[in-house]
Coordinates of C-alpha atoms in Angstrom, one line a residue:
Chain M
M258 CA -4.4 -37.3 -39.1
K259 CA -2.4 -34.0 -39.1
R260 CA 0.2 -34.1 -36.4
L261 CA 0.0 -31.2 -34.0
R262 CA 3.0 -29.0 -33.3
P263 CA 4.8 -29.2 -30.2
A264 CA 3.6 -26.2 -27.9
R265 CA 5.9 -23.4 -27.8
P266 CA 6.4 -22.2 -24.2
G267 CA 7.1 -18.6 -25.4
F268 CA 3.8 -18.4 -27.4
A269 CA 1.8 -20.1 -24.6
C270 CA 3.3 -17.4 -22.2
C271 CA 2.4 -14.4 -24.6
L272 CA -1.2 -15.6 -24.8
A273 CA -1.6 -15.9 -21.2
I274 CA -0.3 -12.4 -20.8
L275 CA -2.8 -11.2 -23.4
A276 CA -5.6 -13.0 -22.0
A277 CA -4.7 -11.5 -18.5
G278 CA -4.9 -8.0 -20.0
C279 CA -4.3 -5.6 -17.2
S280 CA -6.0 -7.7 -14.6
F281 CA -2.8 -8.1 -12.7
I282 CA -2.6 -4.3 -12.1
E283 CA -3.9 -3.4 -8.8
P284 CA -6.3 -0.8 -8.9
V285 CA -5.2 2.6 -7.1
A286 CA -6.0 2.5 -3.4
P287 CA -8.0 5.6 -1.8
W288 CA -4.9 6.7 0.0
E289 CA -2.9 6.8 -3.0
K290 CA -5.0 9.4 -4.8
G291 CA -3.0 12.4 -3.9
T292 CA -2.0 13.4 -7.3
L293 CA -5.6 12.9 -8.8
A294 CA -6.7 15.2 -6.1
K295 CA -4.7 18.1 -7.3
P296 CA -6.8 20.9 -8.9
E297 CA -5.1 20.5 -12.2
M298 CA -6.4 17.2 -12.6
G299 CA -9.9 18.3 -12.6
F300 CA -12.1 18.5 -15.7
D301 CA -12.3 22.3 -15.5
A302 CA -8.9 23.1 -13.8
A303 CA -8.7 26.6 -15.3
R304 CA -12.0 28.4 -14.1
F305 CA -12.0 31.2 -16.5
D306 CA -11.0 28.6 -19.5
A307 CA -14.0 26.6 -18.3
R308 CA -16.4 29.6 -18.3
Y309 CA -15.1 30.8 -21.8
D310 CA -15.5 27.2 -23.1
E311 CA -19.0 27.2 -21.9
H312 CA -19.9 30.4 -23.5
I313 CA -18.6 29.2 -26.8
Y314 CA -20.5 25.9 -26.4
T315 CA -23.8 27.6 -25.6
S316 CA -23.5 29.9 -28.4
R317 CA -22.5 27.5 -31.0
E318 CA -25.1 24.8 -29.8
A319 CA -27.5 27.7 -30.3
A320 CA -29.0 26.7 -26.9
P321 CA -29.2 30.1 -24.7
A322 CA -29.1 29.3 -21.0
A323 CA -28.3 25.7 -21.7
S324 CA -25.5 25.8 -19.0
G325 CA -27.6 28.0 -16.5
V326 CA -26.7 31.3 -18.1
G327 CA -29.5 33.6 -17.8
G328 CA -31.1 34.6 -21.6
G329 CA -34.0 36.3 -22.7
G330 CA -34.8 33.8 -25.4
C331 CA -34.0 36.3 -28.2
G332 CA -31.1 34.1 -29.4
C333 CA -28.6 37.0 -29.0
N334 CA -26.0 35.5 -26.6
Chain T
M76 CA -8.2 -28.9 -1.6
H77 CA -9.4 -27.8 1.8
R78 CA -6.2 -26.0 2.5
I79 CA -6.7 -24.2 -0.8
A80 CA -10.1 -23.1 0.0
L81 CA -9.0 -21.9 3.5
L82 CA -6.0 -19.9 1.9
L83 CA -8.8 -18.2 -0.8
L84 CA -10.9 -17.4 2.3
L85 CA -8.0 -15.9 4.2
V86 CA -7.3 -13.7 1.3
C87 CA -10.7 -12.8 0.5
A88 CA -10.9 -11.9 4.4
S89 CA -7.9 -9.6 4.3
A90 CA -9.0 -7.8 1.3
L91 CA -12.4 -7.1 3.1
G92 CA -10.5 -5.3 5.9
V93 CA -11.6 -4.8 9.4
E94 CA -15.4 -5.4 10.0
P95 CA -17.0 -4.5 13.0
G96 CA -16.8 -7.0 15.7
A97 CA -13.5 -8.2 14.3
P98 CA -10.4 -7.5 16.3
A99 CA -8.4 -4.4 15.0
A100 CA -5.2 -5.1 13.0
D101 CA -2.1 -4.2 14.8
F102 CA 0.2 -1.4 13.8
A103 CA 3.3 0.0 14.8
L104 CA 4.0 3.5 13.3
P105 CA 6.1 6.6 14.0
D106 CA 4.8 9.8 15.4
E107 CA 5.9 13.1 14.6
K108 CA 8.8 12.8 17.1
G109 CA 9.7 9.3 15.9
R110 CA 8.3 7.5 18.8
V111 CA 6.4 4.3 17.9
V112 CA 2.8 4.3 18.2
T113 CA 1.1 0.9 18.5
L114 CA -2.5 -0.6 18.8
A115 CA -1.3 -2.4 22.2
D116 CA -0.4 0.9 23.7
Q117 CA -4.0 2.1 23.5
R118 CA -5.4 -1.1 25.3
G119 CA -7.9 0.1 28.0
K120 CA -9.0 3.2 26.0
I121 CA -11.5 3.6 23.3
L122 CA -9.3 4.1 20.3
Y123 CA -10.6 6.5 17.4
L124 CA -8.4 5.7 14.5
D125 CA -8.6 8.3 11.7
F126 CA -6.9 7.9 8.4
W127 CA -6.0 11.0 6.7
A128 CA -3.9 12.9 3.9
S129 CA -3.1 16.2 3.3
W130 CA -4.7 16.5 -0.2
C131 CA -7.9 15.2 1.3
V132 CA -10.4 18.2 1.7
P133 CA -12.8 16.4 4.2
C134 CA -9.9 15.7 6.3
R135 CA -9.3 19.4 6.8
Q136 CA -12.7 19.9 8.2
S137 CA -12.4 16.8 10.4
F138 CA -9.4 18.0 12.4
P139 CA -10.8 20.8 14.3
W140 CA -13.8 18.2 15.2
L141 CA -11.2 15.8 16.2
N142 CA -9.5 18.1 18.3
D143 CA -12.9 18.9 20.0
M144 CA -13.8 15.4 20.5
Q145 CA -10.1 14.4 22.1
A146 CA -10.6 17.5 24.6
R147 CA -14.1 16.7 25.6
Y148 CA -13.8 12.9 25.9
A149 CA -10.1 12.2 26.8
S150 CA -11.1 12.1 30.5
R151 CA -13.6 9.3 29.8
G152 CA -11.0 7.2 28.1
L153 CA -11.0 8.4 24.3
Q154 CA -7.8 8.3 22.5
I155 CA -7.8 9.5 19.0
V156 CA -5.0 8.4 16.4
G157 CA -4.7 10.1 13.3
V158 CA -2.7 8.2 10.8
G159 CA -1.2 10.4 7.9
L160 CA -1.0 8.5 4.6
D161 CA 1.1 11.0 2.7
E162 CA 4.0 9.8 0.6
K163 CA 6.0 12.7 1.5
R164 CA 6.4 13.6 5.1
Q165 CA 6.8 17.3 4.2
D166 CA 3.2 17.2 2.7
A167 CA 1.9 16.0 5.9
D168 CA 4.0 18.4 7.9
R169 CA 2.6 21.3 6.0
F170 CA -1.0 20.1 6.6
L171 CA -0.4 19.7 10.2
A172 CA 0.9 23.3 10.4
S173 CA -2.3 24.6 8.9
Y174 CA -4.7 22.3 10.8
P175 CA -2.9 21.5 14.1
A176 CA -3.9 18.3 15.8
R177 CA -4.2 18.1 19.4
F178 CA -4.4 14.3 19.5
T179 CA -1.8 11.5 18.7
I180 CA -0.6 11.7 15.1
A181 CA 1.3 8.7 13.4
F182 CA 2.5 8.3 9.8
D183 CA 2.4 5.4 7.4
A184 CA 3.9 6.2 4.1
T185 CA 3.9 2.5 2.8
G186 CA 0.0 2.1 3.2
A187 CA 0.3 -1.2 5.0
T188 CA -2.2 -0.1 7.8
P189 CA -4.9 1.3 5.6
R190 CA -4.5 -1.9 3.5
A191 CA -4.9 -4.1 6.6
Y192 CA -7.8 -2.2 7.8
G193 CA -9.6 -2.3 4.2
V194 CA -9.9 1.5 3.9
K195 CA -12.1 2.3 1.1
G196 CA -12.2 6.1 1.1
M197 CA -10.6 9.0 2.7
P198 CA -10.7 10.0 5.3
S199 CA -11.8 6.5 7.1
S200 CA -12.1 6.1 10.8
Y201 CA -12.6 3.1 12.9
L202 CA -13.6 3.1 16.7
I203 CA -11.9 0.5 18.5
G204 CA -13.1 -0.6 21.9
R205 CA -11.3 -1.6 25.0
D206 CA -11.2 -5.1 24.1
G207 CA -9.5 -4.3 20.7
R208 CA -12.4 -5.0 18.7
V209 CA -13.8 -2.6 15.9
I210 CA -17.0 -1.1 17.2
F211 CA -17.8 0.8 13.8
R212 CA -16.2 2.4 10.8
H213 CA -17.2 5.6 9.0
I214 CA -16.2 6.5 5.4
G215 CA -15.7 10.3 4.6
F216 CA -16.4 13.2 6.7
R217 CA -19.3 15.8 6.5
P218 CA -20.2 18.5 8.8
S219 CA -23.4 16.7 9.1
D220 CA -21.9 13.4 10.3
K221 CA -20.5 14.9 13.5
A222 CA -23.8 14.6 15.8
E223 CA -24.2 10.9 14.8
L224 CA -20.4 10.2 15.3
E225 CA -20.1 12.0 18.5
R226 CA -23.3 10.0 19.6
R227 CA -21.9 6.7 18.8
I228 CA -18.4 7.7 20.4
A229 CA -20.5 8.8 23.7
R230 CA -22.3 5.5 23.7
A231 CA -19.2 3.3 23.1
L232 CA -17.5 5.2 26.2
E233 CA -20.6 4.7 28.3
R234 CA -20.8 0.9 27.5
G235 CA -16.9 0.7 28.0
A236 CA -17.1 2.2 31.4
R237 CA -19.4 -0.3 33.0

């Protein structure tokens, strides 16, 4: 019978950390979300940029009024 | 084995925070002038404990209402304590300059108090009865919540007066 190698503590430790993943990291508490609440952390931090992006998107996607922009349906947006 | 189960239960209970009917967690926090505000100081009063932060938008809306509640119900035994949870004191001070509070303000930059109370959202408020037990808790603040909150505060004051 093949002899098992003696357990290596370092390897076991690494395995345990890998298996644990990020589970030991505590989630951000509600009162710690000050930085996340900053306007620049939003999806559309810059209002005009967002408006411009939306315009490009709707015209490239050939979807007039897709984002609530009024259009006559002529495709000339 | 029983001891481990009990420990687990305790850990779970602390994670759940303060539920209505449970005794409110004690705190000792500095106010604007450095004096210590404690839960024990508020005994005999109906305490409205409000957790706020400078970056929290609904908190801005709640402050004028809290001022109004304090002014109207102070004579009947209501004490509002607003606990500021900003990490930087300057942020809290700036907020208070824009939205002045006419009720007791305390500061907890460590987050120990909201952790003990199991705060799940900002703002969170707890109404604590004269016996030191939590009557209800409320998460968030919308202008439409005002009427219901006031009704519950008034009812607690009425019940506590008897």
